[in-house]
JSON list of C-alpha atoms in Angstrom, two decimals:
[
{"chain": "A", "resi": 1, "resn": "MET", "atom": "CA", "xyz": [0.11, -0.20, 0.40]},
{"chain": "A", "resi": 2, "resn": "THR", "atom": "CA", "xyz": [1.34, 3.60, -1.07]},
{"chain": "A", "resi": 3, "resn": "SER", "atom": "CA", "xyz": [1.14, 6.16, 1.85]},
{"chain": "A", "resi": 4, "resn": "PRO", "atom": "CA", "xyz": [-0.76, 9.12, 0.53]},
{"chain": "A", "resi": 5, "resn": "SER", "atom": "CA", "xyz": [2.11, 11.96, 0.68]},
{"chain": "A", "resi": 6, "resn": "SER", "atom": "CA", "xyz": [3.79, 9.34, -2.02]},
{"chain": "A", "resi": 7, "resn": "THR", "atom": "CA", "xyz": [0.84, 9.68, -4.25]},
{"chain": "A", "resi": 8, "resn": "GLN", "atom": "CA", "xyz": [-0.17, 13.21, -3.47]},
{"chain": "A", "resi": 9, "resn": "ASP", "atom": "CA", "xyz": [2.06, 14.49, -6.17]},
{"chain": "A", "resi": 10, "resn": "SER", "atom": "CA", "xyz": [1.43, 12.17, -9.36]},
{"chain": "A", "resi": 11, "resn": "TYR", "atom": "CA", "xyz": [-1.31, 13.24, -11.57]},
{"chain": "A", "resi": 12, "resn": "PRO", "atom": "CA", "xyz": [-4.54, 10.64, -12.69]},
{"chain": "A", "resi": 13, "resn": "TYR", "atom": "CA", "xyz": [-3.10, 10.37, -15.96]},
{"chain": "A", "resi": 14, "resn": "GLN", "atom": "CA", "xyz": [-0.13, 8.76, -16.87]},
{"chain": "A", "resi": 15, "resn": "ASN", "atom": "CA", "xyz": [0.37, 10.77, -19.98]},
{"chain": "A", "resi": 16, "resn": "GLU", "atom": "CA", "xyz": [0.04, 14.17, -18.21]},
{"chain": "A", "resi": 17, "resn": "PRO", "atom": "CA", "xyz": [3.62, 16.09, -17.82]},
{"chain": "A", "resi": 18, "resn": "ILE", "atom": "CA", "xyz": [4.61, 16.55, -14.79]},
{"chain": "A", "resi": 19, "resn": "TRP", "atom": "CA", "xyz": [5.40, 20.33, -14.37]},
{"chain": "A", "resi": 20, "resn": "SER", "atom": "CA", "xyz": [8.49, 21.55, -12.29]},
{"chain": "A", "resi": 21, "resn": "ARG", "atom": "CA", "xyz": [9.09, 24.52, -9.85]},
{"chain": "A", "resi": 22, "resn": "SER", "atom": "CA", "xyz": [10.75, 26.91, -12.41]},
{"chain": "A", "resi": 23, "resn": "GLU", "atom": "CA", "xyz": [8.14, 25.66, -14.85]},
{"chain": "A", "resi": 24, "resn": "LYS", "atom": "CA", "xyz": [5.28, 26.76, -12.83]},
{"chain": "A", "resi": 25, "resn": "VAL", "atom": "CA", "xyz": [6.85, 30.59, -12.26]},
{"chain": "A", "resi": 26, "resn": "ILE", "atom": "CA", "xyz": [7.30, 30.44, -16.31]},
{"chain": "A", "resi": 27, "resn": "ALA", "atom": "CA", "xyz": [3.41, 29.15, -16.86]},
{"chain": "A", "resi": 28, "resn": "ARG", "atom": "CA", "xyz": [1.97, 30.92, -14.29]},
{"chain": "A", "resi": 29, "resn": "THR", "atom": "CA", "xyz": [3.47, 34.47, -15.76]},
{"chain": "A", "resi": 30, "resn": "ALA", "atom": "CA", "xyz": [2.83, 33.43, -18.72]},
{"chain": "A", "resi": 31, "resn": "PHE", "atom": "CA", "xyz": [-0.67, 32.85, -18.12]},
{"chain": "A", "resi": 32, "resn": "ASP", "atom": "CA", "xyz": [-1.00, 35.95, -16.22]},
{"chain": "A", "resi": 33, "resn": "ALA", "atom": "CA", "xyz": [-0.28, 38.25, -18.63]},
{"chain": "A", "resi": 34, "resn": "ALA", "atom": "CA", "xyz": [-1.77, 36.87, -21.78]},
{"chain": "A", "resi": 35, "resn": "LEU", "atom": "CA", "xyz": [-4.96, 36.87, -19.27]},
{"chain": "A", "resi": 36, "resn": "GLY", "atom": "CA", "xyz": [-4.03, 40.97, -18.66]},
{"chain": "A", "resi": 37, "resn": "ARG", "atom": "CA", "xyz": [-4.00, 41.45, -22.25]},
{"chain": "A", "resi": 38, "resn": "GLU", "atom": "CA", "xyz": [-7.02, 40.50, -23.08]},
{"chain": "A", "resi": 39, "resn": "LEU", "atom": "CA", "xyz": [-8.80, 41.93, -20.46]},
{"chain": "A", "resi": 40, "resn": "ARG", "atom": "CA", "xyz": [-7.64, 45.06, -20.82]},
{"chain": "A", "resi": 41, "resn": "GLU", "atom": "CA", "xyz": [-8.88, 44.76, -24.74]},
{"chain": "A", "resi": 42, "resn": "VAL", "atom": "CA", "xyz": [-12.38, 44.24, -22.86]},
{"chain": "A", "resi": 43, "resn": "ILE", "atom": "CA", "xyz": [-11.88, 47.12, -20.64]},
{"chain": "A", "resi": 44, "resn": "GLN", "atom": "CA", "xyz": [-11.41, 49.24, -23.67]},
{"chain": "A", "resi": 45, "resn": "GLU", "atom": "CA", "xyz": [-14.07, 48.29, -24.94]},
{"chain": "A", "resi": 46, "resn": "ALA", "atom": "CA", "xyz": [-16.59, 48.09, -22.70]},
{"chain": "A", "resi": 47, "resn": "LYS", "atom": "CA", "xyz": [-14.94, 51.92, -22.19]},
{"chain": "A", "resi": 48, "resn": "ARG", "atom": "CA", "xyz": [-15.76, 52.53, -25.83]},
{"chain": "A", "resi": 49, "resn": "MET", "atom": "CA", "xyz": [-19.07, 51.62, -26.18]},
{"chain": "A", "resi": 50, "resn": "ALA", "atom": "CA", "xyz": [-19.59, 53.03, -22.79]},
{"chain": "A", "resi": 51, "resn": "SER", "atom": "CA", "xyz": [-19.59, 56.15, -23.70]},
{"chain": "A", "resi": 52, "resn": "GLN", "atom": "CA", "xyz": [-21.95, 55.97, -26.81]},
{"chain": "A", "resi": 53, "resn": "ILE", "atom": "CA", "xyz": [-24.45, 55.13, -24.46]},
{"chain": "A", "resi": 54, "resn": "GLN", "atom": "CA", "xyz": [-27.41, 56.89, -25.82]},
{"chain": "A", "resi": 55, "resn": "GLN", "atom": "CA", "xyz": [-30.48, 54.79, -25.17]},
{"chain": "A", "resi": 56, "resn": "SER", "atom": "CA", "xyz": [-31.70, 51.84, -23.10]},
{"chain": "A", "resi": 57, "resn": "SER", "atom": "CA", "xyz": [-30.59, 49.09, -25.63]},
{"chain": "A", "resi": 58, "resn": "ASP", "atom": "CA", "xyz": [-26.94, 50.53, -25.98]},
{"chain": "A", "resi": 59, "resn": "LEU", "atom": "CA", "xyz": [-27.20, 49.89, -22.19]},
{"chain": "A", "resi": 60, "resn": "TRP", "atom": "CA", "xyz": [-27.91, 46.00, -22.91]},
{"chain": "A", "resi": 61, "resn": "ASP", "atom": "CA", "xyz": [-25.76, 45.54, -25.49]},
{"chain": "A", "resi": 62, "resn": "LEU", "atom": "CA", "xyz": [-22.89, 46.25, -22.91]},
{"chain": "A", "resi": 63, "resn": "GLU", "atom": "CA", "xyz": [-24.13, 44.63, -20.11]},
{"chain": "A", "resi": 64, "resn": "LEU", "atom": "CA", "xyz": [-24.28, 41.20, -23.39]},
{"chain": "A", "resi": 65, "resn": "TYR", "atom": "CA", "xyz": [-20.75, 42.20, -24.60]},
{"chain": "A", "resi": 66, "resn": "LEU", "atom": "CA", "xyz": [-19.63, 41.65, -20.74]},
{"chain": "A", "resi": 67, "resn": "THR", "atom": "CA", "xyz": [-20.76, 38.67, -20.40]},
{"chain": "A", "resi": 68, "resn": "GLN", "atom": "CA", "xyz": [-19.95, 36.65, -23.20]},
{"chain": "A", "resi": 69, "resn": "ARG", "atom": "CA", "xyz": [-16.49, 37.95, -22.82]},
{"chain": "A", "resi": 70, "resn": "ARG", "atom": "CA", "xyz": [-16.79, 36.91, -18.88]},
{"chain": "A", "resi": 71, "resn": "LYS", "atom": "CA", "xyz": [-18.00, 33.23, -20.39]},
{"chain": "A", "resi": 72, "resn": "GLU", "atom": "CA", "xyz": [-15.77, 33.05, -23.16]},
{"chain": "A", "resi": 73, "resn": "ILE", "atom": "CA", "xyz": [-12.75, 33.93, -20.86]},
{"chain": "A", "resi": 74, "resn": "ASP", "atom": "CA", "xyz": [-13.58, 31.58, -18.17]},
{"chain": "A", "resi": 75, "resn": "ARG", "atom": "CA", "xyz": [-13.89, 28.61, -20.66]},
{"chain": "A", "resi": 76, "resn": "LYS", "atom": "CA", "xyz": [-10.01, 30.23, -22.47]},
{"chain": "A", "resi": 77, "resn": "TYR", "atom": "CA", "xyz": [-8.32, 30.80, -19.47]},
{"chain": "A", "resi": 78, "resn": "ASP", "atom": "CA", "xyz": [-7.86, 27.20, -17.31]},
{"chain": "A", "resi": 79, "resn": "TYR", "atom": "CA", "xyz": [-5.24, 26.92, -14.73]},
{"chain": "A", "resi": 80, "resn": "ARG", "atom": "CA", "xyz": [-5.09, 23.47, -14.26]},
{"chain": "A", "resi": 81, "resn": "TYR", "atom": "CA", "xyz": [-1.59, 21.57, -15.16]},
{"chain": "A", "resi": 82, "resn": "SER", "atom": "CA", "xyz": [-3.89, 19.49, -16.99]},
{"chain": "A", "resi": 83, "resn": "GLN", "atom": "CA", "xyz": [-4.77, 21.76, -19.20]},
{"chain": "A", "resi": 84, "resn": "LEU", "atom": "CA", "xyz": [-2.17, 24.09, -20.25]},
{"chain": "A", "resi": 85, "resn": "THR", "atom": "CA", "xyz": [-0.53, 22.78, -23.16]},
{"chain": "A", "resi": 86, "resn": "HIS", "atom": "CA", "xyz": [-4.38, 23.54, -24.60]},
{"chain": "A", "resi": 87, "resn": "VAL", "atom": "CA", "xyz": [-4.64, 26.70, -23.06]},
{"chain": "A", "resi": 88, "resn": "PHE", "atom": "CA", "xyz": [-1.14, 27.64, -24.06]},
{"chain": "A", "resi": 89, "resn": "GLY", "atom": "CA", "xyz": [-1.97, 26.56, -27.48]},
{"chain": "A", "resi": 90, "resn": "ARG", "atom": "CA", "xyz": [-4.73, 28.15, -28.04]},
{"chain": "A", "resi": 91, "resn": "LEU", "atom": "CA", "xyz": [-3.41, 31.99, -26.89]},
{"chain": "A", "resi": 92, "resn": "LEU", "atom": "CA", "xyz": [-0.50, 31.19, -29.18]},
{"chain": "A", "resi": 93, "resn": "TYR", "atom": "CA", "xyz": [-2.77, 30.52, -32.28]},
{"chain": "A", "resi": 94, "resn": "GLU", "atom": "CA", "xyz": [-4.84, 33.55, -31.35]},
{"chain": "A", "resi": 95, "resn": "LYS", "atom": "CA", "xyz": [-1.82, 35.44, -30.80]},
{"chain": "A", "resi": 96, "resn": "ARG", "atom": "CA", "xyz": [-2.37, 36.84, -26.79]},
{"chain": "A", "resi": 97, "resn": "LEU", "atom": "CA", "xyz": [0.74, 35.10, -25.78]},
{"chain": "A", "resi": 98, "resn": "ARG", "atom": "CA", "xyz": [4.41, 34.47, -27.72]},
{"chain": "A", "resi": 99, "resn": "GLU", "atom": "CA", "xyz": [6.47, 31.84, -27.45]},
{"chain": "A", "resi": 100, "resn": "GLU", "atom": "CA", "xyz": [9.10, 33.89, -25.92]},
{"chain": "A", "resi": 101, "resn": "GLU", "atom": "CA", "xyz": [7.06, 33.60, -23.10]},
{"chain": "A", "resi": 102, "resn": "LEU", "atom": "CA", "xyz": [7.48, 30.10, -22.33]},
{"chain": "A", "resi": 103, "resn": "ARG", "atom": "CA", "xyz": [10.95, 30.07, -22.95]},
{"chain": "A", "resi": 104, "resn": "GLY", "atom": "CA", "xyz": [12.66, 27.66, -20.52]},
{"chain": "A", "resi": 105, "resn": "LEU", "atom": "CA", "xyz": [9.09, 25.39, -20.69]},
{"chain": "A", "resi": 106, "resn": "ARG", "atom": "CA", "xyz": [11.12, 21.54, -21.02]},
{"chain": "A", "resi": 107, "resn": "GLU", "atom": "CA", "xyz": [10.25, 19.76, -24.95]},
{"chain": "A", "resi": 108, "resn": "ASP", "atom": "CA", "xyz": [7.77, 17.54, -23.34]},
{"chain": "A", "resi": 109, "resn": "LYS", "atom": "CA", "xyz": [5.23, 20.71, -22.21]},
{"chain": "A", "resi": 110, "resn": "LEU", "atom": "CA", "xyz": [6.84, 23.04, -25.82]},
{"chain": "A", "resi": 111, "resn": "LYS", "atom": "CA", "xyz": [5.57, 20.42, -28.90]},
{"chain": "A", "resi": 112, "resn": "PRO", "atom": "CA", "xyz": [1.78, 19.54, -27.35]},
{"chain": "A", "resi": 113, "resn": "ILE", "atom": "CA", "xyz": [1.31, 23.21, -27.57]},
{"chain": "A", "resi": 114, "resn": "ARG", "atom": "CA", "xyz": [2.73, 24.33, -30.39]},
{"chain": "A", "resi": 115, "resn": "SER", "atom": "CA", "xyz": [1.05, 20.92, -32.05]},
{"chain": "A", "resi": 116, "resn": "PHE", "atom": "CA", "xyz": [-2.47, 21.94, -30.87]},
{"chain": "A", "resi": 117, "resn": "ALA", "atom": "CA", "xyz": [-1.10, 26.27, -32.07]},
{"chain": "A", "resi": 118, "resn": "LYS", "atom": "CA", "xyz": [-0.98, 24.13, -34.97]},
{"chain": "A", "resi": 119, "resn": "PHE", "atom": "CA", "xyz": [-4.10, 21.71, -35.34]},
{"chain": "A", "resi": 120, "resn": "LEU", "atom": "CA", "xyz": [-6.12, 24.96, -34.14]},
{"chain": "A", "resi": 121, "resn": "ALA", "atom": "CA", "xyz": [-4.74, 27.37, -37.43]},
{"chain": "A", "resi": 122, "resn": "GLU", "atom": "CA", "xyz": [-4.87, 23.94, -39.83]},
{"chain": "A", "resi": 123, "resn": "ASP", "atom": "CA", "xyz": [-8.54, 23.31, -38.94]},
{"chain": "A", "resi": 124, "resn": "ALA", "atom": "CA", "xyz": [-9.30, 27.29, -39.23]},
{"chain": "A", "resi": 125, "resn": "ALA", "atom": "CA", "xyz": [-7.93, 27.33, -43.17]}
]
């Protein structure tokens, strides 16, 4: 029987990569930077829309925009290590993240990130 401390840091699936401490720092920094950039875009657009409100329907358009963007962002930015290769692949594809921001990650992470970004690009073509 294995002790809880020996299995506590293991992943439930064999094919999930293990993230080192330094990789976790790199991943968190890149994730936060991309999220921050996207949220700044939302803020700018919301301010633009708010400045043009003339009637009540404009107000509800702003509310709809913010609700939709929040849902998109909540779905996209999932900081579970098991999801990060897909998250980063999508962010690379959307050009919300540059590969240089991932410098320091091992190839076992970079390869699936690049692969998913390429898949999304080919799927969109």
